[in-house]
Amino acid sequence: MRAMSKGVLGAVLAALVVVGAGTAAGAVGDGAGDPAGGLAGAVAGTAGAEADLAHHGHVSLWDGRVGVWLVTENHGPSDVADATVRLAFSTPMEGGQELPPGCLWSSARVVSCRTGALPDGGAAGELALDLRAMGRPQELTVDVSTAWRAGGVDRNSFNDRHRVLVLATGDPYVF
């Protein structure tokens, strides 16, 4: 049963990322007079609403382990029904690792996590990942970005896209 629910969650998150790819690229209409963006607008229901998402936290690397602590905030002016944050690592992670609920492996280097609803001025709870990298890298990079935001528009995407260089010192590298 648990495997089936993970499969369903994976399919839903994958579909949200695919549907969100069109709106994340700035598509707010289908070119045929549909300001809601066709299928993306019908699924999201809030196409065109502006919301400023921001991801902040820190990443640590020690003995081949990677720790990520992240909070996603919505600086408004609109509520966001749901969003997906994408964490892409320059080094592949070991297979078979459990992720928190709402997260899935997109590949050996990418984890996608659902934030849940983000009201204007609100934040999602802290996301904490404890992962094992393949081998014992002396450094890696982590790209943090919004993969999907329920059809909303973010005119300030600078605070939801970060590239963090992390050295194997165990120190927290803040973004």
mmCIF file of C-alpha atoms in Angstrom:
data_model
loop_
_atom_site.group_PDB
_atom_site.id
_atom_site.type_symbol
_atom_site.label_atom_id
_atom_site.label_comp_id
_atom_site.label_asym_id
_atom_site.label_seq_id
_atom_site.Cartn_x
_atom_site.Cartn_y
_atom_site.Cartn_z
ATOM 1 C CA MET A 1 0.000 0.000 0.000
ATOM 2 C CA ARG A 2 2.822 2.397 0.887
ATOM 3 C CA ALA A 3 4.533 1.720 -2.452
ATOM 4 C CA MET A 4 1.273 2.447 -4.258
ATOM 5 C CA SER A 5 0.785 5.776 -2.424
ATOM 6 C CA LYS A 6 4.389 6.768 -3.227
ATOM 7 C CA GLY A 7 3.739 5.930 -6.873
ATOM 8 C CA VAL A 8 0.580 8.045 -6.908
ATOM 9 C CA LEU A 9 2.373 10.919 -5.155
ATOM 10 C CA GLY A 10 5.221 10.645 -7.673
ATOM 11 C CA ALA A 11 2.841 10.745 -10.615
ATOM 12 C CA VAL A 12 0.997 13.779 -9.209
ATOM 13 C CA LEU A 13 4.217 15.692 -8.489
ATOM 14 C CA ALA A 14 5.606 14.807 -11.930
ATOM 15 C CA ALA A 15 2.394 16.036 -13.561
ATOM 16 C CA LEU A 16 2.546 19.274 -11.567
ATOM 17 C CA VAL A 17 6.138 19.863 -12.654
ATOM 18 C CA VAL A 18 5.223 19.224 -16.310
ATOM 19 C CA VAL A 19 2.132 21.451 -16.181
ATOM 20 C CA GLY A 20 4.129 24.076 -14.292
ATOM 21 C CA ALA A 21 6.899 24.103 -16.911
ATOM 22 C CA GLY A 22 4.689 26.087 -19.267
ATOM 23 C CA THR A 23 3.670 28.667 -16.673
ATOM 24 C CA ALA A 24 7.157 28.927 -15.174
ATOM 25 C CA ALA A 25 8.435 29.904 -18.609
ATOM 26 C CA GLY A 26 6.002 32.829 -18.648
ATOM 27 C CA ALA A 27 3.106 31.324 -20.605
ATOM 28 C CA VAL A 28 0.013 33.135 -19.337
ATOM 29 C CA GLY A 29 -2.183 32.591 -22.359
ATOM 30 C CA ASP A 30 -2.621 30.053 -25.119
ATOM 31 C CA GLY A 31 -2.507 32.589 -27.951
ATOM 32 C CA ALA A 32 -6.178 32.001 -28.734
ATOM 33 C CA GLY A 33 -7.666 34.594 -26.416
ATOM 34 C CA ASP A 34 -7.673 32.356 -23.337
ATOM 35 C CA PRO A 35 -6.041 34.513 -20.617
ATOM 36 C CA ALA A 36 -6.154 31.606 -18.170
ATOM 37 C CA GLY A 37 -3.577 29.711 -20.216
ATOM 38 C CA GLY A 38 -5.677 26.848 -21.602
ATOM 39 C CA LEU A 39 -5.103 23.547 -19.785
ATOM 40 C CA ALA A 40 -2.501 25.027 -17.406
ATOM 41 C CA GLY A 41 -4.972 27.724 -16.358
ATOM 42 C CA ALA A 42 -7.767 25.202 -15.960
ATOM 43 C CA VAL A 43 -5.600 22.980 -13.748
ATOM 44 C CA ALA A 44 -4.066 25.801 -11.712
ATOM 45 C CA GLY A 45 -7.117 28.032 -11.484
ATOM 46 C CA THR A 46 -4.950 31.060 -10.599
ATOM 47 C CA ALA A 47 -2.949 31.734 -13.772
ATOM 48 C CA GLY A 48 -1.682 35.287 -13.899
ATOM 49 C CA ALA A 49 -1.899 35.962 -10.136
ATOM 50 C CA GLU A 50 1.381 37.416 -8.886
ATOM 51 C CA ALA A 51 3.172 35.867 -5.934
ATOM 52 C CA ASP A 52 6.804 36.355 -4.931
ATOM 53 C CA LEU A 53 8.204 33.038 -3.688
ATOM 54 C CA ALA A 54 11.539 32.925 -1.874
ATOM 55 C CA HIS A 55 13.634 29.978 -0.702
ATOM 56 C CA HIS A 56 16.088 30.427 2.158
ATOM 57 C CA GLY A 57 18.117 27.998 4.217
ATOM 58 C CA HIS A 58 21.495 26.340 4.307
ATOM 59 C CA VAL A 59 23.386 23.308 3.004
ATOM 60 C CA SER A 60 26.178 21.331 4.695
ATOM 61 C CA LEU A 61 28.509 18.606 3.420
ATOM 62 C CA TRP A 62 30.556 16.253 5.631
ATOM 63 C CA ASP A 63 31.831 12.673 5.212
ATOM 64 C CA GLY A 64 29.782 12.239 2.030
ATOM 65 C CA ARG A 65 26.569 13.375 3.749
ATOM 66 C CA VAL A 66 24.529 16.324 2.529
ATOM 67 C CA GLY A 67 22.183 18.200 4.838
ATOM 68 C CA VAL A 68 19.674 20.681 3.394
ATOM 69 C CA TRP A 69 17.404 22.884 5.511
ATOM 70 C CA LEU A 70 14.972 25.046 3.572
ATOM 71 C CA VAL A 71 12.004 27.339 4.164
ATOM 72 C CA THR A 72 9.818 28.635 1.314
ATOM 73 C CA GLU A 73 8.040 31.956 1.808
ATOM 74 C CA ASN A 74 5.433 33.846 -0.189
ATOM 75 C CA HIS A 75 5.980 37.612 -0.165
ATOM 76 C CA GLY A 76 2.686 38.110 -2.032
ATOM 77 C CA PRO A 77 0.641 39.866 -3.127
ATOM 78 C CA SER A 78 -1.443 36.733 -3.908
ATOM 79 C CA ASP A 79 -1.866 33.381 -2.209
ATOM 80 C CA VAL A 80 -0.321 30.307 -3.850
ATOM 81 C CA ALA A 81 -2.368 27.095 -3.745
ATOM 82 C CA ASP A 82 0.752 24.927 -4.095
ATOM 83 C CA ALA A 83 4.325 25.039 -5.362
ATOM 84 C CA THR A 84 7.242 22.701 -6.012
ATOM 85 C CA VAL A 85 10.842 23.427 -5.052
ATOM 86 C CA ARG A 86 13.597 21.667 -7.013
ATOM 87 C CA LEU A 87 16.989 20.790 -5.514
ATOM 88 C CA ALA A 88 19.581 19.777 -8.114
ATOM 89 C CA PHE A 89 22.934 18.430 -6.893
ATOM 90 C CA SER A 90 26.131 18.414 -8.985
ATOM 91 C CA THR A 91 27.007 15.003 -7.544
ATOM 92 C CA PRO A 92 24.624 12.017 -7.705
ATOM 93 C CA MET A 93 23.131 10.813 -4.445
ATOM 94 C CA GLU A 94 23.086 7.173 -3.340
ATOM 95 C CA GLY A 95 19.943 5.287 -4.291
ATOM 96 C CA GLY A 96 17.309 3.931 -1.939
ATOM 97 C CA GLN A 97 17.179 6.915 0.411
ATOM 98 C CA GLU A 98 13.894 7.848 2.046
ATOM 99 C CA LEU A 99 12.648 11.383 1.500
ATOM 100 C CA PRO A 100 10.164 13.391 3.579
ATOM 101 C CA PRO A 101 6.481 13.212 2.610
ATOM 102 C CA GLY A 102 5.756 15.385 -0.421
ATOM 103 C CA CYS A 103 9.240 14.858 -1.908
ATOM 104 C CA LEU A 104 10.385 12.531 -4.676
ATOM 105 C CA TRP A 105 13.512 11.674 -6.591
ATOM 106 C CA SER A 106 13.354 13.127 -10.108
ATOM 107 C CA SER A 107 16.781 11.591 -10.840
ATOM 108 C CA ALA A 108 19.900 10.571 -8.890
ATOM 109 C CA ARG A 109 20.797 14.277 -8.750
ATOM 110 C CA VAL A 110 17.393 15.964 -8.367
ATOM 111 C CA VAL A 111 14.839 16.033 -5.546
ATOM 112 C CA SER A 112 11.470 17.793 -6.026
ATOM 113 C CA CYS A 113 9.370 18.731 -2.993
ATOM 114 C CA ARG A 114 5.850 20.060 -2.700
ATOM 115 C CA THR A 115 5.510 23.118 -0.449
ATOM 116 C CA GLY A 116 1.757 23.044 0.067
ATOM 117 C CA ALA A 117 -0.372 26.185 0.221
ATOM 118 C CA LEU A 118 1.470 29.472 0.753
ATOM 119 C CA PRO A 119 -0.759 32.370 1.789
ATOM 120 C CA ASP A 120 0.336 35.947 1.085
ATOM 121 C CA GLY A 121 2.951 36.689 3.750
ATOM 122 C CA GLY A 122 3.118 33.026 4.805
ATOM 123 C CA ALA A 123 5.772 30.339 4.816
ATOM 124 C CA ALA A 124 5.911 26.576 4.380
ATOM 125 C CA GLY A 125 7.297 24.533 7.227
ATOM 126 C CA GLU A 126 10.991 23.753 7.243
ATOM 127 C CA LEU A 127 12.116 21.078 4.805
ATOM 128 C CA ALA A 128 15.033 19.007 6.096
ATOM 129 C CA LEU A 129 16.935 16.483 3.982
ATOM 130 C CA ASP A 130 19.750 14.212 5.168
ATOM 131 C CA LEU A 131 21.243 12.536 2.095
ATOM 132 C CA ARG A 132 24.275 10.431 1.201
ATOM 133 C CA ALA A 133 26.288 11.446 -1.850
ATOM 134 C CA MET A 134 27.966 8.877 -4.086
ATOM 135 C CA GLY A 135 31.529 8.654 -2.812
ATOM 136 C CA ARG A 136 32.933 11.367 -0.595
ATOM 137 C CA PRO A 137 33.009 14.562 -2.660
ATOM 138 C CA GLN A 138 35.171 17.412 -1.387
ATOM 139 C CA GLU A 139 32.648 19.903 -2.772
ATOM 140 C CA LEU A 140 29.364 20.044 -4.638
ATOM 141 C CA THR A 141 26.872 22.591 -5.832
ATOM 142 C CA VAL A 142 23.166 22.694 -5.097
ATOM 143 C CA ASP A 143 20.772 24.571 -7.364
ATOM 144 C CA VAL A 144 17.583 25.579 -5.542
ATOM 145 C CA SER A 145 14.670 26.807 -7.661
ATOM 146 C CA THR A 146 10.912 26.939 -7.953
ATOM 147 C CA ALA A 147 9.853 24.297 -10.463
ATOM 148 C CA TRP A 148 6.139 25.116 -10.341
ATOM 149 C CA ARG A 149 3.870 27.612 -8.606
ATOM 150 C CA ALA A 150 0.196 26.771 -9.245
ATOM 151 C CA GLY A 151 0.059 28.904 -12.387
ATOM 152 C CA GLY A 152 1.136 32.125 -10.656
ATOM 153 C CA VAL A 153 3.612 34.681 -11.948
ATOM 154 C CA ASP A 154 6.757 35.618 -10.007
ATOM 155 C CA ARG A 155 8.246 38.844 -11.345
ATOM 156 C CA ASN A 156 11.104 38.630 -8.786
ATOM 157 C CA SER A 157 12.584 35.190 -9.404
ATOM 158 C CA PHE A 158 15.999 36.209 -8.029
ATOM 159 C CA ASN A 159 15.058 35.166 -4.480
ATOM 160 C CA ASP A 160 13.773 31.722 -5.471
ATOM 161 C CA ARG A 161 16.832 30.656 -7.510
ATOM 162 C CA HIS A 162 20.121 29.955 -5.785
ATOM 163 C CA ARG A 163 23.328 28.132 -6.672
ATOM 164 C CA VAL A 164 25.272 27.180 -3.553
ATOM 165 C CA LEU A 165 28.849 25.909 -3.574
ATOM 166 C CA VAL A 166 29.302 23.631 -0.563
ATOM 167 C CA LEU A 167 32.695 22.469 0.694
ATOM 168 C CA ALA A 168 33.099 19.272 2.742
ATOM 169 C CA THR A 169 33.779 21.171 5.967
ATOM 170 C CA GLY A 170 30.495 20.493 7.748
ATOM 171 C CA ASP A 171 29.853 24.245 7.820
ATOM 172 C CA PRO A 172 26.411 25.583 6.851
ATOM 173 C CA TYR A 173 26.462 27.458 3.538
ATOM 174 C CA VAL A 174 23.560 29.910 3.693
ATOM 175 C CA PHE A 175 21.331 30.938 0.799
#
